[in-house]
Amino acid sequence: MESTESSYMSSPEAARKRSPPPPKSPTSENAEKPTYVRFLVSNAAAGSVIGKGGLTITEFQSKSGARIQLSRNHEFFPGTSDRIIMVSGAIDDILKAVELILAKLLDELNIKDNDDVEPRTKVRLIVSNSSCGSIIGKGGATIKSFIEGSQAGIKISPQDNNFYGLNDRLVTVTGTLDEQLRAIDLILSKLCEDSYYSQAMHAPFSYAATYNSMSYAPNGAGVKFPNHKEDHSNSITIGVSDEHIGLVLGRGGRNIMEISQVSGARIKISDRGDFMSGTNDRKVTIMGSQRAIHQAESVILQKVANASERVMD
């Protein structure tokens, strides 16, 4: 039995008044705006989504119009052995793709105990901590309305402080496939109102670097702020502007993972909009031994410097 901390569950007595998601959903503008949803699947389930030679995932992308990406088979969400699926595109396309994926996984479970009762399963969405507030709403009003509108159970996990820099939480949606899809539509439509949420889709699998958090960022080089909050290791914070984010982060977080692995340092990049005081530079916090910090810092600043030189040329 799961903990009910930070959770809101639907009551079975609540009347199912509407079948399609109450479109309070996307405005016509939001419906076309590219966005994304991330959720967890087991390694075995990921294999069935990909299909032999990538046939299934190609078919799902073709049918839905959405883009479907999976983390590599060794890249798990911190604290789990589950891989991450990211579906991106317009909301309607995303929902079509999610329906195809969840229906496929349901089929794999082969639940046929009672043909009259649809199985109720769970899907765990990944949502940044800063975006969870908009889903919960004042006094829990928003999430309660989502539960009533979808008839799904919705639980938001407490923040896990066991992994340094992890800024994401899990939102568990429990119900039949239809209920889950209605809940995901409502949640995603709400998240679309947050401009920072959509911008984060360019770094979907940012957990690869030994649980280092990477929201992404960088340009500017410089300012160091020693940080003594953690006494088991040293840390510094440097500022790097948004325009050079991709250079430090790399595609799918590869650059930052490599820097972390080579140097032995842990690296955290602040959320979009969280700047060094008085600047437009994002905070890049580097933790570890003095040697590891120095090595990681040198590589990051060199990448930024090389890019700046190319621009000047």
GROMACS .gro file of C-alpha atoms in nm:
model
  313
    1MET     CA    1   0.000   0.000   0.000
    2GLU     CA    2   0.142   0.333  -0.102
    3SER     CA    3   0.186   0.624   0.131
    4THR     CA    4  -0.085   0.883   0.095
    5GLU     CA    5   0.148   1.168   0.180
    6SER     CA    6   0.105   1.456  -0.063
    7SER     CA    7  -0.166   1.259  -0.240
    8TYR     CA    8  -0.522   1.316  -0.348
    9MET     CA    9  -0.725   1.010  -0.444
   10SER     CA   10  -1.059   0.996  -0.623
   11SER     CA   11  -1.360   0.857  -0.442
   12PRO     CA   12  -1.537   0.566  -0.618
   13GLU     CA   13  -1.876   0.727  -0.549
   14ALA     CA   14  -1.799   1.038  -0.752
   15ALA     CA   15  -2.028   1.042  -1.053
   16ARG     CA   16  -1.866   1.020  -1.394
   17LYS     CA   17  -2.042   1.309  -1.557
   18ARG     CA   18  -1.835   1.362  -1.870
   19SER     CA   19  -1.651   1.129  -2.093
   20PRO     CA   20  -1.408   1.350  -2.279
   21PRO     CA   21  -1.171   1.563  -2.077
   22PRO     CA   22  -1.344   1.879  -1.968
   23PRO     CA   23  -1.195   2.127  -2.208
   24LYS     CA   24  -1.113   2.376  -1.983
   25SER     CA   25  -0.825   2.195  -2.148
   26PRO     CA   26  -0.609   2.363  -2.405
   27THR     CA   27  -0.696   2.690  -2.559
   28SER     CA   28  -0.655   2.679  -2.937
   29GLU     CA   29  -0.319   2.850  -2.892
   30ASN     CA   30  -0.195   2.597  -2.635
   31ALA     CA   31  -0.331   2.303  -2.836
   32GLU     CA   32  -0.085   2.372  -3.118
   33LYS     CA   33   0.207   2.487  -2.902
   34PRO     CA   34   0.478   2.219  -2.882
   35THR     CA   35   0.501   2.066  -2.536
   36TYR     CA   36   0.586   1.728  -2.384
   37VAL     CA   37   0.507   1.472  -2.118
   38ARG     CA   38   0.752   1.237  -1.948
   39PHE     CA   39   0.663   0.913  -1.770
   40LEU     CA   40   0.829   0.598  -1.642
   41VAL     CA   41   0.829   0.248  -1.786
   42SER     CA   42   1.011  -0.068  -1.682
   43ASN     CA   43   1.301  -0.186  -1.897
   44ALA     CA   44   1.089  -0.477  -2.027
   45ALA     CA   45   0.798  -0.244  -2.111
   46ALA     CA   46   1.039  -0.009  -2.291
   47GLY     CA   47   1.136  -0.300  -2.517
   48SER     CA   48   0.776  -0.363  -2.618
   49VAL     CA   49   0.724   0.009  -2.690
   50ILE     CA   50   1.031   0.015  -2.916
   51GLY     CA   51   0.941  -0.312  -3.091
   52LYS     CA   52   1.159  -0.530  -3.311
   53GLY     CA   53   1.398  -0.309  -3.503
   54GLY     CA   54   1.212  -0.002  -3.376
   55LEU     CA   55   0.896  -0.093  -3.570
   56THR     CA   56   0.646  -0.026  -3.290
   57ILE     CA   57   0.781   0.314  -3.188
   58THR     CA   58   0.802   0.418  -3.555
   59GLU     CA   59   0.440   0.312  -3.607
   60PHE     CA   60   0.324   0.500  -3.295
   61GLN     CA   61   0.503   0.816  -3.408
   62SER     CA   62   0.350   0.788  -3.754
   63LYS     CA   63  -0.003   0.731  -3.622
   64SER     CA   64   0.009   1.006  -3.361
   65GLY     CA   65   0.226   1.274  -3.519
   66ALA     CA   66   0.416   1.304  -3.189
   67ARG     CA   67   0.784   1.240  -3.126
   68ILE     CA   68   0.863   0.955  -2.885
   69GLN     CA   69   1.203   0.926  -2.714
   70LEU     CA   70   1.331   0.680  -2.455
   71SER     CA   71   1.625   0.704  -2.221
   72ARG     CA   72   1.894   0.444  -2.279
   73ASN     CA   73   1.861   0.106  -2.114
   74HIS     CA   74   2.094   0.205  -1.829
   75GLU     CA   75   1.953   0.553  -1.775
   76PHE     CA   76   1.690   0.532  -1.502
   77PHE     CA   77   1.492   0.784  -1.303
   78PRO     CA   78   1.680   0.832  -0.970
   79GLY     CA   79   1.572   0.585  -0.703
   80THR     CA   80   1.402   0.352  -0.954
   81SER     CA   81   1.497   0.095  -1.216
   82ASP     CA   82   1.256   0.251  -1.465
   83ARG     CA   83   1.342   0.421  -1.791
   84ILE     CA   84   1.195   0.750  -1.908
   85ILE     CA   85   0.970   0.800  -2.209
   86MET     CA   86   0.926   1.151  -2.342
   87VAL     CA   87   0.646   1.226  -2.586
   88SER     CA   88   0.656   1.570  -2.750
   89GLY     CA   89   0.443   1.763  -2.997
   90ALA     CA   90   0.100   1.928  -2.993
   91ILE     CA   91  -0.122   1.820  -2.701
   92ASP     CA   92  -0.363   1.617  -2.916
   93ASP     CA   93  -0.075   1.434  -3.083
   94ILE     CA   94   0.085   1.364  -2.745
   95LEU     CA   95  -0.240   1.220  -2.610
   96LYS     CA   96  -0.275   0.993  -2.915
   97ALA     CA   97   0.080   0.865  -2.866
   98VAL     CA   98   0.032   0.814  -2.490
   99GLU     CA   99  -0.289   0.621  -2.560
  100LEU     CA  100  -0.108   0.395  -2.807
  101ILE     CA  101   0.177   0.335  -2.560
  102LEU     CA  102  -0.043   0.270  -2.255
  103ALA     CA  103  -0.280   0.047  -2.456
  104LYS     CA  104   0.020  -0.155  -2.576
  105LEU     CA  105   0.150  -0.196  -2.219
  106LEU     CA  106  -0.199  -0.292  -2.101
  107ASP     CA  107  -0.215  -0.552  -2.373
  108GLU     CA  108   0.120  -0.691  -2.263
  109LEU     CA  109  -0.015  -0.734  -1.909
  110ASN     CA  110  -0.284  -0.954  -2.062
  111ILE     CA  111  -0.538  -0.876  -1.787
  112LYS     CA  112  -0.846  -1.079  -1.873
  113ASP     CA  113  -0.983  -1.178  -1.536
  114ASN     CA  114  -1.314  -1.000  -1.588
  115ASP     CA  115  -1.415  -0.878  -1.931
  116ASP     CA  116  -1.679  -0.648  -1.782
  117VAL     CA  117  -1.437  -0.452  -1.564
  118GLU     CA  118  -1.163  -0.241  -1.717
  119PRO     CA  119  -0.830  -0.288  -1.537
  120ARG     CA  120  -0.707   0.005  -1.328
  121THR     CA  121  -0.333   0.057  -1.367
  122LYS     CA  122  -0.079   0.323  -1.272
  123VAL     CA  123   0.130   0.558  -1.481
  124ARG     CA  124   0.396   0.776  -1.317
  125LEU     CA  125   0.452   1.115  -1.478
  126ILE     CA  126   0.767   1.319  -1.415
  127VAL     CA  127   0.693   1.682  -1.327
  128SER     CA  128   0.939   1.944  -1.203
  129ASN     CA  129   0.896   2.048  -0.843
  130SER     CA  130   0.834   2.408  -0.947
  131SER     CA  131   0.542   2.303  -1.170
  132CYS     CA  132   0.371   2.079  -0.913
  133GLY     CA  133   0.217   2.379  -0.738
  134SER     CA  134   0.009   2.466  -1.045
  135ILE     CA  135  -0.126   2.110  -1.058
  136ILE     CA  136  -0.218   2.113  -0.688
  137GLY     CA  137  -0.372   2.461  -0.686
  138LYS     CA  138  -0.472   2.668  -0.386
  139GLY     CA  139  -0.579   2.436  -0.106
  140GLY     CA  140  -0.563   2.142  -0.347
  141ALA     CA  141  -0.853   2.283  -0.552
  142THR     CA  142  -0.698   2.219  -0.894
  143ILE     CA  143  -0.597   1.859  -0.836
  144LYS     CA  144  -0.935   1.782  -0.681
  145SER     CA  145  -1.107   1.920  -0.991
  146PHE     CA  146  -0.879   1.703  -1.207
  147ILE     CA  147  -0.974   1.396  -1.002
  148GLU     CA  148  -1.343   1.473  -1.034
  149GLY     CA  149  -1.314   1.550  -1.405
  150SER     CA  150  -1.113   1.238  -1.489
  151GLN     CA  151  -1.223   0.990  -1.218
  152ALA     CA  152  -0.855   0.888  -1.190
  153GLY     CA  153  -0.660   0.878  -0.866
  154ILE     CA  154  -0.378   1.133  -0.865
  155LYS     CA  155  -0.090   1.125  -0.619
  156ILE     CA  156   0.204   1.367  -0.610
  157SER     CA  157   0.511   1.226  -0.438
  158PRO     CA  158   0.697   1.429  -0.176
  159GLN     CA  159   1.029   1.566  -0.298
  160ASP     CA  160   1.308   1.310  -0.268
  161ASN     CA  161   1.608   1.473  -0.100
  162ASN     CA  162   1.823   1.159  -0.126
  163PHE     CA  163   1.956   1.263  -0.466
  164TYR     CA  164   2.154   1.583  -0.482
  165GLY     CA  165   1.995   1.833  -0.714
  166LEU     CA  166   1.691   1.623  -0.813
  167ASN     CA  167   1.424   1.881  -0.895
  168ASP     CA  168   1.153   1.647  -1.027
  169ARG     CA  169   0.869   1.466  -0.856
  170LEU     CA  170   0.648   1.176  -0.963
  171VAL     CA  171   0.277   1.225  -1.027
  172THR     CA  172   0.105   0.885  -1.015
  173VAL     CA  173  -0.219   0.858  -1.211
  174THR     CA  174  -0.429   0.551  -1.129
  175GLY     CA  175  -0.734   0.438  -1.326
  176THR     CA  176  -0.862   0.279  -1.643
  177LEU     CA  177  -0.696   0.383  -1.968
  178ASP     CA  178  -0.971   0.637  -2.040
  179GLU     CA  179  -0.948   0.785  -1.690
  180GLN     CA  180  -0.569   0.811  -1.713
  181LEU     CA  181  -0.589   0.985  -2.050
  182ARG     CA  182  -0.842   1.238  -1.924
  183ALA     CA  183  -0.623   1.309  -1.620
  184ILE     CA  184  -0.307   1.344  -1.833
  185ASP     CA  185  -0.493   1.583  -2.066
  186LEU     CA  186  -0.597   1.802  -1.773
  187ILE     CA  187  -0.251   1.795  -1.611
  188LEU     CA  188  -0.068   1.864  -1.938
  189SER     CA  189  -0.305   2.145  -2.035
  190LYS     CA  190  -0.234   2.310  -1.700
  191LEU     CA  191   0.142   2.263  -1.737
  192CYS     CA  192   0.125   2.426  -2.082
  193GLU     CA  193   0.033   2.752  -1.911
  194ASP     CA  194   0.380   2.750  -1.751
  195SER     CA  195   0.632   2.882  -2.007
  196TYR     CA  196   0.923   2.728  -1.817
  197TYR     CA  197   0.769   2.382  -1.844
  198SER     CA  198   0.769   2.376  -2.224
  199GLN     CA  199   1.122   2.515  -2.245
  200ALA     CA  200   1.253   2.220  -2.044
  201MET     CA  201   1.169   1.971  -2.319
  202HIS     CA  202   1.515   2.008  -2.471
  203ALA     CA  203   1.679   1.809  -2.192
  204PRO     CA  204   1.454   1.510  -2.132
  205PHE     CA  205   1.700   1.257  -1.993
  206SER     CA  206   1.906   1.462  -1.755
  207TYR     CA  207   1.953   1.198  -1.486
  208ALA     CA  208   2.231   1.005  -1.659
  209ALA     CA  209   2.513   1.185  -1.480
  210THR     CA  210   2.510   0.988  -1.162
  211TYR     CA  211   2.192   1.147  -1.038
  212ASN     CA  212   2.321   1.497  -1.105
  213SER     CA  213   2.041   1.739  -1.177
  214MET     CA  214   2.064   1.927  -1.502
  215SER     CA  215   1.790   2.166  -1.591
  216TYR     CA  216   2.022   2.337  -1.835
  217ALA     CA  217   2.167   2.674  -1.893
  218PRO     CA  218   2.486   2.855  -1.979
  219ASN     CA  219   2.693   3.150  -2.126
  220GLY     CA  220   2.886   3.402  -1.935
  221ALA     CA  221   3.166   3.263  -1.745
  222GLY     CA  222   3.267   3.326  -1.412
  223VAL     CA  223   3.161   3.444  -1.080
  224LYS     CA  224   3.241   3.193  -0.809
  225PHE     CA  225   3.041   3.165  -0.490
  226PRO     CA  226   3.180   2.916  -0.239
  227ASN     CA  227   2.898   2.717  -0.090
  228HIS     CA  228   2.935   2.558   0.252
  229LYS     CA  229   2.588   2.411   0.294
  230GLU     CA  230   2.719   2.058   0.245
  231ASP     CA  231   3.012   1.984   0.471
  232HIS     CA  232   3.087   1.642   0.325
  233SER     CA  233   3.228   1.807   0.012
  234ASN     CA  234   3.331   2.141  -0.133
  235SER     CA  235   3.125   2.331  -0.386
  236ILE     CA  236   3.137   2.644  -0.598
  237THR     CA  237   2.874   2.817  -0.812
  238ILE     CA  238   2.965   2.981  -1.141
  239GLY     CA  239   2.744   3.183  -1.376
  240VAL     CA  240   2.682   3.082  -1.734
  241SER     CA  241   2.427   3.252  -1.960
  242ASP     CA  242   2.129   3.079  -2.121
  243GLU     CA  243   2.259   3.108  -2.477
  244HIS     CA  244   2.536   2.856  -2.415
  245ILE     CA  245   2.319   2.603  -2.235
  246GLY     CA  246   2.344   2.343  -2.506
  247LEU     CA  247   2.724   2.349  -2.497
  248VAL     CA  248   2.741   2.257  -2.130
  249LEU     CA  249   2.442   2.026  -2.126
  250GLY     CA  250   2.487   1.849  -2.459
  251ARG     CA  251   2.224   1.648  -2.641
  252GLY     CA  252   2.021   1.451  -2.388
  253GLY     CA  253   2.261   1.563  -2.115
  254ARG     CA  254   2.561   1.385  -2.267
  255ASN     CA  255   2.817   1.665  -2.225
  256ILE     CA  256   2.736   1.724  -1.862
  257MET     CA  257   2.737   1.350  -1.795
  258GLU     CA  258   3.079   1.321  -1.954
  259ILE     CA  259   3.217   1.619  -1.759
  260SER     CA  260   3.083   1.466  -1.438
  261GLN     CA  261   3.227   1.122  -1.511
  262VAL     CA  262   3.568   1.247  -1.618
  263SER     CA  263   3.610   1.494  -1.331
  264GLY     CA  264   3.428   1.303  -1.058
  265ALA     CA  265   3.235   1.619  -0.967
  266ARG     CA  266   2.859   1.650  -0.927
  267ILE     CA  267   2.700   1.928  -1.131
  268LYS     CA  268   2.368   2.105  -1.086
  269ILE     CA  269   2.226   2.370  -1.316
  270SER     CA  270   1.958   2.602  -1.182
  271ASP     CA  271   1.605   2.609  -1.320
  272ARG     CA  272   1.524   2.837  -1.608
  273GLY     CA  273   1.468   3.187  -1.470
  274ASP     CA  274   1.678   3.121  -1.158
  275PHE     CA  275   1.973   3.354  -1.223
  276MET     CA  276   2.281   3.471  -1.038
  277SER     CA  277   2.189   3.786  -0.849
  278GLY     CA  278   2.189   4.092  -1.077
  279THR     CA  279   2.266   3.895  -1.393
  280ASN     CA  280   2.100   3.683  -1.660
  281ASP     CA  281   2.344   3.399  -1.592
  282ARG     CA  282   2.221   3.063  -1.474
  283LYS     CA  283   2.380   2.908  -1.166
  284VAL     CA  284   2.603   2.608  -1.226
  285THR     CA  285   2.694   2.446  -0.894
  286ILE     CA  286   2.989   2.206  -0.895
  287MET     CA  287   3.045   1.974  -0.596
  288GLY     CA  288   3.321   1.734  -0.502
  289SER     CA  289   3.690   1.742  -0.414
  290GLN     CA  290   3.887   2.058  -0.496
  291ARG     CA  291   4.056   1.873  -0.779
  292ALA     CA  292   3.725   1.746  -0.924
  293ILE     CA  293   3.569   2.092  -0.898
  294HIS     CA  294   3.866   2.257  -1.069
  295GLN     CA  295   3.865   2.004  -1.353
  296ALA     CA  296   3.489   2.031  -1.416
  297GLU     CA  297   3.502   2.411  -1.396
  298SER     CA  298   3.790   2.427  -1.646
  299VAL     CA  299   3.607   2.210  -1.900
  300ILE     CA  300   3.283   2.412  -1.869
  301LEU     CA  301   3.456   2.749  -1.900
  302GLN     CA  302   3.664   2.625  -2.194
  303LYS     CA  303   3.350   2.518  -2.381
  304VAL     CA  304   3.198   2.862  -2.323
  305ALA     CA  305   3.520   3.040  -2.422
  306ASN     CA  306   3.552   2.838  -2.745
  307ALA     CA  307   3.195   2.927  -2.841
  308SER     CA  308   3.256   3.297  -2.767
  309GLU     CA  309   3.569   3.295  -2.986
  310ARG     CA  310   3.378   3.138  -3.275
  311VAL     CA  311   3.112   3.410  -3.249
  312MET     CA  312   3.377   3.683  -3.255
  313ASP     CA  313   3.540   3.531  -3.562
   0.00000   0.00000   0.00000
